[in-house]
Amino acid sequence: MQVTINVNGEDHSADVEARHLLVRFLRDDLGLTGTHWGCDTSNCGTCVVLMDGEPVKSCTVLAAMAAGHKVRTVEGLEGPDGLDPVQQGFVEKHGLQCGFCTPGMMMTARALLDRNPDPSEDEIREAISGQLCRCTGYLNIVRAVQWAAQHPAAPAEAPAQNAGRAA
Amino acid sequence: MQVPAAFEYRRASSVEDALALLETLGEEARVVAGGHSLLPMMKLRLARPEYLIDINDLSDLDYLRVEGGELRVGALTRHRSLLESELVGSHFPIFHDAERVIADPPVRNRGTIGGSLCQADPSEDLSAVCAALRATLVVRGRGGTRAIPMAAFYRGPYETAVGPAEMLVEIRLPLVPHSGSAYEKVERKAGDWAVAAAGAALSLHGGRIGQAGIALAALGAATVNSVRAEQALLGQEPTEQAFAAAGRAAAQDCDPVTDGRGSAEYKRHLADELTRRALRRAADRAAVAALAAGAAGEDG
Ligand SMILES: Cc1cc2nc3c(=O)[nH]c(=O)nc-3n(C[C@H](O)[C@H](O)[C@H](O)COP(=O)(O)OP(=O)(O)OC[C@H]3O[C@@H](n4cnc5c(N)ncnc54)[C@H](O)[C@@H]3O)c2cc1C
Ligand code: FES
Ligand code: FES
């Protein structure tokens, strides 16, 4: 069946089987391999992308179910002025080691900050509680999100403010 | 990557459309709501429908409103909406207790109350919540609707009273004056299914327990309401002694099995302890509700 999904702001179509999972559509049909796949039981959360702005596990959504919706992946985080504050936060605070969980963690962090620009540590931990990290012990992921909260993206019309990111 | 066996996909445009599809496609058709129970089961070949009817476009099944002395919840209401709704929390804090510990945020963004109840997994938390609150479930077929009390809806593991060409459309929760409710769950790790859980709802009239609902999750294939625990409470004062009697009755009523989450003996202990804890909190909340109603000059 023909499926059209808006991914990172652009419509993409592919002819897929009904059983095709969204994670596969992103990775195999669009070549967006930033979204990872780590389990068959909907538990690990490494496949998290944003669907209509909210985190979902792309291994547990059919591509057909996502048709007509807006999907955002880690490839869509970076803006014209450079890395998203969340990405920069992971750099600044060493929020990753192997990097396998990182795309999902960053998408969840982005959605959290979009709704709640100043989350408490508990709120950050709750937001990422559906996602496993086998490396970091989570502490630096929390710090990375806190860093991003403290360094929000400058409004588009004032790109000079981006200097704050280097702090 | 594990994928489901092949099937045909249809997207329903209305409840009538979904019901018509269910009827024409026959017994091998299933509706998919959040898909967070069904798709994992299809990956494991525990379910193998030939047709999936996607009901996610039926936004008219996604609502929360008070009407006719009840809170009415559309079947497509997501876990997240239940968790974030002040209306739900103010009338039935048990929902917020439970939703905080159901799965994790991305799962709660997709999973629905209708899917949870229709899945009828003995460990499903919302089945216990709805049983404690004595919910009535509205099931619709092309011939009309029927209202089924929770006790008759749940027919045992993975089985409900919903017919093959029917859908659950609404959950009705009676608003009871001077009442309180609470949910207690023990899980191995964040977001996991219950080792055991208990929900309690009660109302207070003149210092005594008027109505009581006690329901258990993950404590046996068939147990939802603990009738003996409920009977132990009726007409009693809300004391530690009464809660202990209800806890003991719940432990007798349940039928847990030993598995990776714990021994039957441990789970039976939890049935007792969690029932008491849920009752304490439910009674405190009922007392607050009774005080607030008294201050407002209402008569319960
Ligand atoms: C990792 C993970 C952890 C979880 N942890 C918990 C937990 O701790 N506690 C808990 O309670 N749940 C848990 N769940 C289950 C979660 O709550 C699911 O969202 C829920 O069980 C099913 O809701 P759904 O909308 O996804 O249903 P679906 O998977 O879409 O459907 C489930 C079943 O119900 C049927 N159905 C759905 N809607 C209707 C309707 N309106 N009318 C008739 N039939 C219908 C479907 O045909 C299917 O048979 C977990 C799930 C996952 C993936
Ligand atoms: S791949 Fe593990 S939850 Fe999606
Ligand atoms: S950085 Fe390795 S799993 Fe998180």
Coordinates of C-alpha atoms and ligand atoms in Angstrom, one line a residue:
Chain A
M1 CA 0.0 0.0 0.0
Q2 CA 1.1 3.6 -0.7
V3 CA 1.9 5.5 2.5
T4 CA 2.8 9.2 2.8
I5 CA 4.3 10.5 6.0
N6 CA 5.5 14.0 6.7
V7 CA 9.0 13.4 8.1
N8 CA 11.1 16.3 9.3
G9 CA 8.9 18.8 7.4
E10 CA 8.8 17.0 4.0
D11 CA 6.3 14.5 2.7
H12 CA 7.7 11.1 1.9
S13 CA 5.9 8.3 0.1
A14 CA 6.7 4.6 -0.2
D15 CA 4.9 1.5 -1.3
V16 CA 4.9 -0.8 1.8
E17 CA 3.2 -3.8 3.3
A18 CA 0.5 -3.1 5.9
R19 CA 2.7 -4.8 8.5
H20 CA 5.6 -2.4 7.9
L21 CA 6.6 -0.7 11.1
L22 CA 7.3 3.0 11.3
V23 CA 10.9 2.4 12.4
R24 CA 11.4 0.4 9.3
F25 CA 9.9 3.0 7.0
L26 CA 12.3 5.6 8.5
R27 CA 15.4 3.4 8.4
D28 CA 15.0 1.3 5.3
D29 CA 12.8 3.3 3.0
L30 CA 14.1 6.8 3.9
G31 CA 17.6 5.8 4.9
L32 CA 17.1 7.8 8.2
T33 CA 19.2 5.4 10.3
G34 CA 19.5 7.8 13.3
T35 CA 16.3 6.2 14.7
H36 CA 17.5 2.9 16.2
W37 CA 15.8 -0.4 16.9
G38 CA 16.7 -2.4 19.9
C39 CA 13.9 -4.9 20.9
D40 CA 10.8 -6.7 19.8
T41 CA 8.8 -6.1 23.0
S42 CA 8.3 -2.3 22.9
N43 CA 10.4 -1.9 26.0
C44 CA 13.8 -0.3 25.2
G45 CA 12.7 3.1 23.7
T46 CA 15.7 3.5 21.4
C47 CA 13.2 3.8 18.5
V48 CA 11.5 6.9 20.0
V49 CA 10.5 9.6 17.5
L50 CA 8.0 12.5 17.8
M51 CA 4.6 12.0 16.2
D52 CA 2.6 15.2 16.1
G53 CA 5.1 16.5 18.6
E54 CA 4.9 13.7 21.2
P55 CA 7.3 10.8 21.8
V56 CA 6.2 7.4 20.5
K57 CA 7.9 4.1 20.1
S58 CA 8.3 3.8 16.3
C59 CA 8.6 0.0 16.5
T60 CA 5.0 -0.1 17.9
V61 CA 3.3 2.1 15.3
L62 CA 2.6 0.9 11.8
A63 CA 3.8 3.1 9.0
A64 CA 0.2 2.9 7.8
M65 CA -1.0 4.3 11.1
A66 CA 1.5 7.2 10.9
A67 CA 0.3 8.2 7.4
G68 CA -1.0 11.7 7.4
H69 CA 0.9 12.6 10.6
K70 CA 4.0 14.6 11.2
V71 CA 7.0 12.7 12.3
R72 CA 10.2 14.2 13.6
T73 CA 13.4 12.2 13.9
V74 CA 16.9 13.0 15.2
E75 CA 17.9 14.0 11.7
G76 CA 15.4 16.9 12.0
L77 CA 16.8 18.3 15.2
E78 CA 19.6 20.4 13.9
G79 CA 18.4 23.8 12.6
P80 CA 19.9 26.2 10.1
D81 CA 22.0 27.7 12.9
G82 CA 23.5 24.5 14.1
L83 CA 22.8 21.9 16.7
D84 CA 19.6 21.9 18.7
P85 CA 20.4 22.9 22.3
V86 CA 19.5 19.3 23.3
Q87 CA 22.2 18.0 21.0
Q88 CA 24.7 20.5 22.3
G89 CA 23.8 19.6 25.8
F90 CA 24.7 16.0 25.2
V91 CA 28.1 17.2 23.9
E92 CA 28.7 19.5 26.8
K93 CA 27.7 17.1 29.5
H94 CA 28.9 13.9 28.0
G95 CA 25.4 12.6 27.7
L96 CA 26.4 9.5 25.8
Q97 CA 28.9 6.7 25.6
C98 CA 28.0 4.2 22.9
G99 CA 25.3 6.5 21.5
F100 CA 22.7 3.7 20.9
C101 CA 20.0 5.2 23.1
T102 CA 20.9 8.8 22.3
P103 CA 18.6 9.7 19.4
G104 CA 15.5 8.5 21.3
M105 CA 16.7 10.3 24.5
M106 CA 17.2 13.5 22.5
M107 CA 13.8 13.4 20.9
T108 CA 12.1 12.9 24.3
A109 CA 14.1 15.7 25.7
R110 CA 13.1 18.0 22.8
A111 CA 9.4 17.2 23.4
L112 CA 9.7 17.7 27.1
L113 CA 11.4 21.1 26.7
D114 CA 8.8 22.2 24.1
R115 CA 6.1 21.7 26.7
N116 CA 8.0 22.5 29.8
P117 CA 11.0 24.8 29.3
D118 CA 12.2 24.5 32.9
P119 CA 11.7 20.9 34.1
S120 CA 12.7 19.7 37.5
E121 CA 15.1 16.7 37.7
D122 CA 12.2 14.5 38.6
E123 CA 10.3 15.6 35.5
I124 CA 13.3 14.9 33.3
R125 CA 13.8 11.4 34.8
E126 CA 10.1 10.7 34.4
A127 CA 10.1 11.8 30.8
I128 CA 13.0 9.4 29.9
S129 CA 11.7 6.6 32.1
G130 CA 10.6 4.5 29.0
Q131 CA 14.0 4.5 27.5
L132 CA 17.0 2.3 28.5
C133 CA 20.6 3.4 28.5
R134 CA 23.1 0.6 29.2
C135 CA 26.1 3.0 29.4
T136 CA 25.7 6.3 31.2
G137 CA 23.8 5.5 34.4
Y138 CA 21.4 8.3 33.2
L139 CA 23.1 11.0 35.3
N140 CA 24.8 12.7 32.4
I141 CA 21.7 12.4 30.3
V142 CA 19.8 14.3 32.9
R143 CA 22.6 16.9 33.1
A144 CA 22.5 17.2 29.3
V145 CA 18.8 18.0 29.3
Q146 CA 19.3 20.5 32.2
W147 CA 22.0 22.2 30.1
A148 CA 19.6 22.4 27.2
A149 CA 17.0 23.9 29.4
Q150 CA 19.4 26.6 30.6
H151 CA 20.5 27.4 27.0
P152 CA 17.3 27.6 25.0
A153 CA 17.5 28.2 21.3
A154 CA 17.6 31.8 20.3
P155 CA 14.5 33.0 18.5
A156 CA 15.0 32.6 14.8
E157 CA 15.1 36.3 14.1
A158 CA 18.1 36.8 16.4
P159 CA 20.7 34.3 15.4
A160 CA 23.5 36.2 17.1
Q161 CA 22.2 35.1 20.5
N162 CA 23.5 31.6 19.6
A163 CA 26.8 32.6 21.2
G164 CA 25.2 31.4 24.4
R165 CA 25.6 27.8 23.2
A166 CA 29.3 27.9 23.5
A167 CA 29.1 28.6 27.3
Chain B
M1 CA 13.4 -7.2 13.4
Q2 CA 10.3 -9.0 14.5
V3 CA 7.3 -8.0 12.3
P4 CA 3.7 -9.1 12.5
A5 CA 2.4 -11.7 10.0
A6 CA 0.8 -10.2 6.9
F7 CA -2.6 -8.6 7.2
E8 CA -4.8 -6.1 5.4
Y9 CA -5.1 -2.6 6.9
R10 CA -8.2 -0.5 6.9
R11 CA -8.7 2.9 8.4
A12 CA -12.1 3.6 9.8
S13 CA -13.6 7.0 9.3
S14 CA -16.4 6.8 11.8
V15 CA -17.8 4.4 14.5
E16 CA -20.4 3.2 12.0
D17 CA -17.7 2.6 9.4
A18 CA -15.7 0.6 11.8
L19 CA -18.7 -1.5 12.8
A20 CA -19.6 -2.1 9.1
L21 CA -16.0 -3.2 8.4
L22 CA -16.1 -5.5 11.4
E23 CA -19.3 -7.0 10.1
T24 CA -18.2 -7.5 6.5
L25 CA -14.7 -8.6 7.2
G26 CA -15.8 -11.1 9.8
E27 CA -14.2 -12.9 12.8
E28 CA -10.6 -12.4 11.5
A29 CA -10.8 -8.7 11.7
R30 CA -9.7 -6.8 14.8
V31 CA -9.7 -3.1 15.7
V32 CA -6.4 -1.5 16.6
A33 CA -6.5 1.5 19.0
G34 CA -3.1 2.4 20.5
G35 CA -1.7 -0.9 19.3
H36 CA 0.5 -1.2 22.3
S37 CA -0.9 -4.6 23.3
L38 CA -2.0 -5.9 19.9
L39 CA 1.1 -5.1 17.9
P40 CA 3.5 -6.7 20.4
M41 CA 1.2 -9.8 20.4
M42 CA 1.2 -9.9 16.6
K43 CA 5.0 -9.7 16.5
L44 CA 5.0 -12.8 18.7
R45 CA 2.3 -14.5 16.7
L46 CA 0.1 -14.6 19.8
A47 CA -2.5 -12.8 17.7
R48 CA -2.8 -13.2 13.9
P49 CA -5.7 -11.2 12.6
E50 CA -6.2 -11.0 8.8
Y51 CA -7.5 -7.5 8.9
L52 CA -6.7 -4.6 11.2
I53 CA -9.2 -1.8 11.4
D54 CA -7.5 1.4 12.6
I55 CA -9.8 3.5 14.8
N56 CA -7.3 6.2 15.6
D57 CA -9.1 8.8 13.4
L58 CA -12.3 8.4 15.5
S59 CA -11.7 11.5 17.6
D60 CA -15.3 11.5 18.7
L61 CA -14.4 8.6 20.9
D62 CA -11.7 10.7 22.7
Y63 CA -13.4 12.7 25.4
L64 CA -13.9 13.1 29.1
R65 CA -17.1 14.7 30.4
V66 CA -19.5 14.7 33.3
E67 CA -23.1 13.9 32.3
G68 CA -26.0 12.2 34.1
G69 CA -24.2 11.9 37.4
E70 CA -21.3 10.0 35.8
L71 CA -17.9 10.7 34.4
R72 CA -18.1 9.5 30.8
V73 CA -14.8 8.5 29.1
G74 CA -14.6 7.8 25.4
A75 CA -12.9 4.5 24.6
L76 CA -10.2 6.1 22.5
T77 CA -9.0 8.3 25.4
R78 CA -5.2 7.9 25.8
H79 CA -3.5 7.0 29.1
R80 CA -1.8 10.4 29.0
S81 CA -5.1 12.3 28.8
L82 CA -6.4 10.4 31.9
L83 CA -3.2 11.2 33.7
E84 CA -3.3 14.9 32.9
S85 CA -7.0 15.5 33.4
E86 CA -7.9 17.5 36.5
L87 CA -11.5 16.5 36.0
V88 CA -10.5 12.8 36.3
G89 CA -8.2 13.4 39.2
S90 CA -10.7 15.5 41.2
H91 CA -13.4 12.8 41.0
F92 CA -11.3 9.6 40.8
P93 CA -7.8 10.1 42.2
I94 CA -7.4 6.3 41.7
F95 CA -6.9 7.0 38.0
H96 CA -4.0 9.2 38.6
D97 CA -2.4 6.8 41.1
A98 CA -2.7 4.0 38.5
E99 CA -1.7 6.0 35.4
R100 CA 1.5 7.3 37.0
V101 CA 2.7 3.7 37.1
I102 CA 1.2 2.3 33.9
A103 CA 4.0 1.6 31.4
D104 CA 6.0 4.8 30.5
P105 CA 5.4 8.1 28.8
P106 CA 5.7 7.1 25.1
V107 CA 3.4 4.1 25.7
R108 CA 0.9 6.3 27.6
N109 CA 0.9 8.6 24.6
R110 CA -0.6 5.9 22.5
G111 CA -2.3 3.3 24.7
T112 CA -6.1 3.8 25.3
I113 CA -8.5 3.0 28.0
G114 CA -10.6 1.0 25.5
G115 CA -7.7 -1.1 24.4
S116 CA -6.7 -1.7 28.0
L117 CA -10.1 -3.0 29.0
C118 CA -10.7 -5.0 25.8
Q119 CA -7.2 -6.6 26.1
A120 CA -8.5 -8.0 29.5
D121 CA -5.0 -8.9 30.6
P122 CA -5.2 -10.0 34.3
S123 CA -2.4 -7.6 35.0
E124 CA -4.1 -4.6 33.3
D125 CA -4.3 -1.8 35.8
L126 CA -7.3 0.0 34.3
S127 CA -9.4 -3.1 34.6
A128 CA -8.9 -3.1 38.3
V129 CA -9.5 0.6 38.5
C130 CA -12.8 0.3 36.6
A131 CA -13.9 -2.7 38.7
A132 CA -13.2 -0.8 41.9
L133 CA -15.2 2.1 40.6
R134 CA -18.1 -0.1 39.4
A135 CA -17.9 1.1 35.9
T136 CA -20.5 0.5 33.3
L137 CA -19.2 -0.2 29.8
V138 CA -21.1 0.9 26.7
V139 CA -20.7 -1.5 23.8
R140 CA -22.0 -0.7 20.3
G141 CA -22.9 -2.9 17.4
R142 CA -24.7 -2.1 14.2
G143 CA -28.0 -3.2 15.9
G144 CA -27.6 -0.7 18.8
T145 CA -25.8 -0.2 22.1
R146 CA -25.8 -2.2 25.4
A147 CA -24.5 -1.2 28.8
I148 CA -22.6 -3.8 30.6
P149 CA -21.4 -3.7 34.3
M150 CA -17.7 -4.3 34.6
A151 CA -18.2 -7.5 36.5
A152 CA -20.0 -9.0 33.4
F153 CA -17.7 -7.3 30.9
Y154 CA -14.6 -9.1 32.1
R155 CA -14.9 -12.8 31.2
G156 CA -11.4 -13.9 32.2
P157 CA -8.0 -13.6 30.7
Y158 CA -8.0 -11.9 27.3
E159 CA -11.8 -12.3 27.0
T160 CA -14.6 -9.8 27.3
A161 CA -18.3 -9.5 26.6
V162 CA -17.6 -7.5 23.4
G163 CA -18.9 -9.5 20.4
P164 CA -16.9 -9.9 17.2
A165 CA -18.8 -7.2 15.4
E166 CA -19.0 -4.8 18.3
M167 CA -16.8 -2.1 19.8
L168 CA -16.4 -0.6 23.2
V169 CA -17.3 3.0 22.9
E170 CA -17.7 4.5 26.4
I171 CA -16.8 3.9 30.0
R172 CA -19.2 5.3 32.6
L173 CA -18.1 5.9 36.1
P174 CA -20.8 6.8 38.7
L175 CA -20.0 9.9 40.8
V176 CA -20.5 9.0 44.4
P177 CA -20.8 11.7 47.0
H178 CA -18.3 11.7 49.9
S179 CA -16.2 9.1 48.2
G180 CA -12.5 8.5 47.8
S181 CA -10.4 6.1 45.8
A182 CA -6.7 5.0 45.6
Y183 CA -4.5 2.5 43.7
E184 CA -1.4 0.7 45.1
K185 CA 0.9 -1.3 42.8
V186 CA 4.2 -3.0 43.4
E187 CA 6.4 -3.4 40.3
R188 CA 9.9 -4.7 39.8
K189 CA 11.1 -1.6 37.9
A190 CA 9.8 1.7 36.5
G191 CA 7.1 1.1 33.9
D192 CA 6.7 -2.6 34.4
W193 CA 3.6 -4.6 34.8
A194 CA 2.4 -5.2 38.4
V195 CA 3.8 -7.9 40.6
A196 CA 0.5 -7.2 42.3
A197 CA -1.9 -4.3 42.7
A198 CA -5.0 -3.3 44.5
G199 CA -7.5 -0.5 43.9
A200 CA -10.0 0.7 46.5
A201 CA -13.0 3.1 46.4
L202 CA -15.3 3.8 49.2
S203 CA -17.9 6.4 50.4
L204 CA -18.5 7.6 53.9
H205 CA -22.0 8.3 55.3
G206 CA -22.3 9.4 58.9
G207 CA -18.8 8.1 59.7
R208 CA -19.5 4.7 58.2
I209 CA -18.6 3.0 54.9
G210 CA -21.5 3.2 52.5
Q211 CA -20.2 1.7 49.3
A212 CA -17.0 -0.2 48.9
G213 CA -15.1 -1.4 45.8
I214 CA -12.0 -3.5 46.1
A215 CA -10.3 -4.8 42.9
L216 CA -7.0 -6.6 42.3
A217 CA -4.7 -6.9 39.4
A218 CA -2.1 -9.5 38.6
L219 CA -3.4 -11.7 41.4
G220 CA -5.0 -14.5 39.5
A221 CA -6.7 -15.2 36.1
A222 CA -10.2 -14.6 37.3
T223 CA -10.1 -12.3 40.3
V224 CA -11.1 -8.7 39.6
N225 CA -13.4 -7.6 42.4
S226 CA -12.8 -9.1 45.8
V227 CA -16.4 -9.5 46.9
R228 CA -15.4 -10.7 50.4
A229 CA -13.2 -7.7 51.0
E230 CA -16.1 -5.4 49.9
Q231 CA -18.5 -7.2 52.2
A232 CA -16.1 -6.9 55.1
L233 CA -16.2 -3.1 54.8
L234 CA -19.9 -2.3 54.4
G235 CA -21.4 -0.5 57.4
Q236 CA -18.0 -0.4 59.2
E237 CA -16.2 2.6 60.5
P238 CA -13.1 3.3 58.4
T239 CA -10.6 2.0 61.0
E240 CA -7.4 0.1 60.7
Q241 CA -9.2 -3.0 62.0
A242 CA -11.8 -2.8 59.2
F243 CA -9.0 -2.4 56.6
A244 CA -7.1 -5.3 58.0
A245 CA -10.2 -7.5 57.8
A246 CA -10.6 -6.4 54.1
G247 CA -7.0 -7.1 53.4
R248 CA -7.2 -10.6 54.8
A249 CA -10.4 -11.2 52.8
A250 CA -8.7 -9.9 49.6
A251 CA -5.7 -12.3 50.2
Q252 CA -8.2 -15.2 50.5
D253 CA -10.1 -14.1 47.4
C254 CA -7.1 -14.0 45.1
D255 CA -5.4 -16.8 43.3
P256 CA -1.9 -15.8 42.4
V257 CA 0.7 -17.9 40.6
T258 CA 4.4 -18.2 41.2
D259 CA 6.3 -16.6 38.3
G260 CA 9.3 -14.5 37.5
R261 CA 7.7 -11.6 39.3
G262 CA 7.4 -13.4 42.6
S263 CA 6.0 -16.3 44.5
A264 CA 2.4 -16.9 45.0
E265 CA 2.9 -16.6 48.8
Y266 CA 4.6 -13.2 48.4
K267 CA 1.8 -12.0 46.0
R268 CA -0.8 -13.1 48.5
H269 CA 0.9 -11.1 51.1
L270 CA 0.9 -8.1 48.7
A271 CA -2.9 -8.5 48.1
D272 CA -3.4 -8.1 51.9
E273 CA -1.0 -5.2 52.4
L274 CA -1.8 -3.3 49.2
T275 CA -5.5 -3.5 49.9
R276 CA -5.0 -2.0 53.4
R277 CA -2.8 0.8 52.0
A278 CA -5.2 1.6 49.2
L279 CA -8.1 1.7 51.7
R280 CA -6.2 4.1 54.1
R281 CA -5.6 6.5 51.3
A282 CA -9.1 6.1 49.8
A283 CA -10.7 6.8 53.3
D284 CA -8.5 9.9 53.8
R285 CA -9.6 11.2 50.5
A286 CA -13.3 10.4 51.2
A287 CA -13.0 12.2 54.5
V288 CA -11.7 15.3 52.7
A289 CA -14.5 15.0 50.1
A290 CA -17.1 14.8 52.9
L291 CA -15.6 17.8 54.7
A292 CA -15.6 19.8 51.5
A293 CA -19.2 18.9 50.7
G294 CA -20.1 19.8 54.3
A295 CA -18.4 23.2 54.0
A296 CA -20.3 23.8 50.8
G297 CA -23.6 22.9 52.5
E298 CA -24.3 19.9 50.3
D299 CA -26.1 16.9 51.5
G300 CA -24.6 13.6 50.5
Ligands
LIG1 C1 6.2 -1.7 27.4 C2 4.8 -1.7 27.8 C3 4.5 -1.7 29.1 C4 3.2 -1.7 29.6 N1 2.9 -1.7 30.9 C5 1.6 -1.7 31.3 C6 1.3 -1.6 32.7 O1 2.2 -1.5 33.6 N2 0.0 -1.7 33.1 C7 -1.0 -1.7 32.2 O2 -2.2 -1.8 32.6 N3 -0.7 -1.8 30.9 C8 0.5 -1.8 30.4 N4 0.8 -1.8 29.1 C9 -0.3 -2.0 28.1 C10 -0.8 -0.6 27.7 O3 -1.5 0.0 28.7 C11 -1.6 -0.7 26.4 O4 -1.7 0.6 25.9 C12 -3.0 -1.2 26.6 O5 -3.0 -2.5 27.1 C13 -3.8 -1.4 25.3 O6 -4.3 -0.2 24.8 P1 -4.2 0.0 23.3 O7 -5.0 1.2 23.0 O8 -2.7 0.1 22.9 O9 -4.9 -1.3 22.7 P2 -4.6 -2.1 21.3 O10 -3.3 -2.8 21.4 O11 -4.9 -1.3 20.2 O12 -5.8 -3.2 21.5 C14 -5.8 -4.2 22.5 C15 -7.0 -5.1 22.2 O13 -8.2 -4.4 22.4 C16 -9.0 -4.4 21.2 N5 -9.6 -3.0 21.2 C17 -9.0 -1.8 21.3 N6 -9.9 -0.8 21.3 C18 -11.1 -1.4 21.2 C19 -12.5 -0.9 21.2 N7 -12.7 0.4 21.3 N8 -13.5 -1.8 21.1 C20 -13.3 -3.1 21.0 N9 -12.0 -3.6 21.0 C21 -11.0 -2.8 21.2 C22 -8.1 -4.7 20.1 O14 -8.7 -5.3 19.0 C23 -7.1 -5.6 20.8 O15 -7.6 -6.9 20.8 C24 2.1 -1.8 28.6 C25 2.4 -1.8 27.3 C26 3.7 -1.8 26.8 C27 4.0 -1.8 25.4
FES2 S1 12.8 -0.9 19.5 FE1 12.7 -1.3 21.6 S2 10.9 -0.1 22.2 FE2 11.0 0.2 20.0
FES3 S1 24.9 5.7 25.6 FE1 25.1 3.5 25.3 S2 23.0 2.9 25.6 FE2 22.9 5.0 26.2

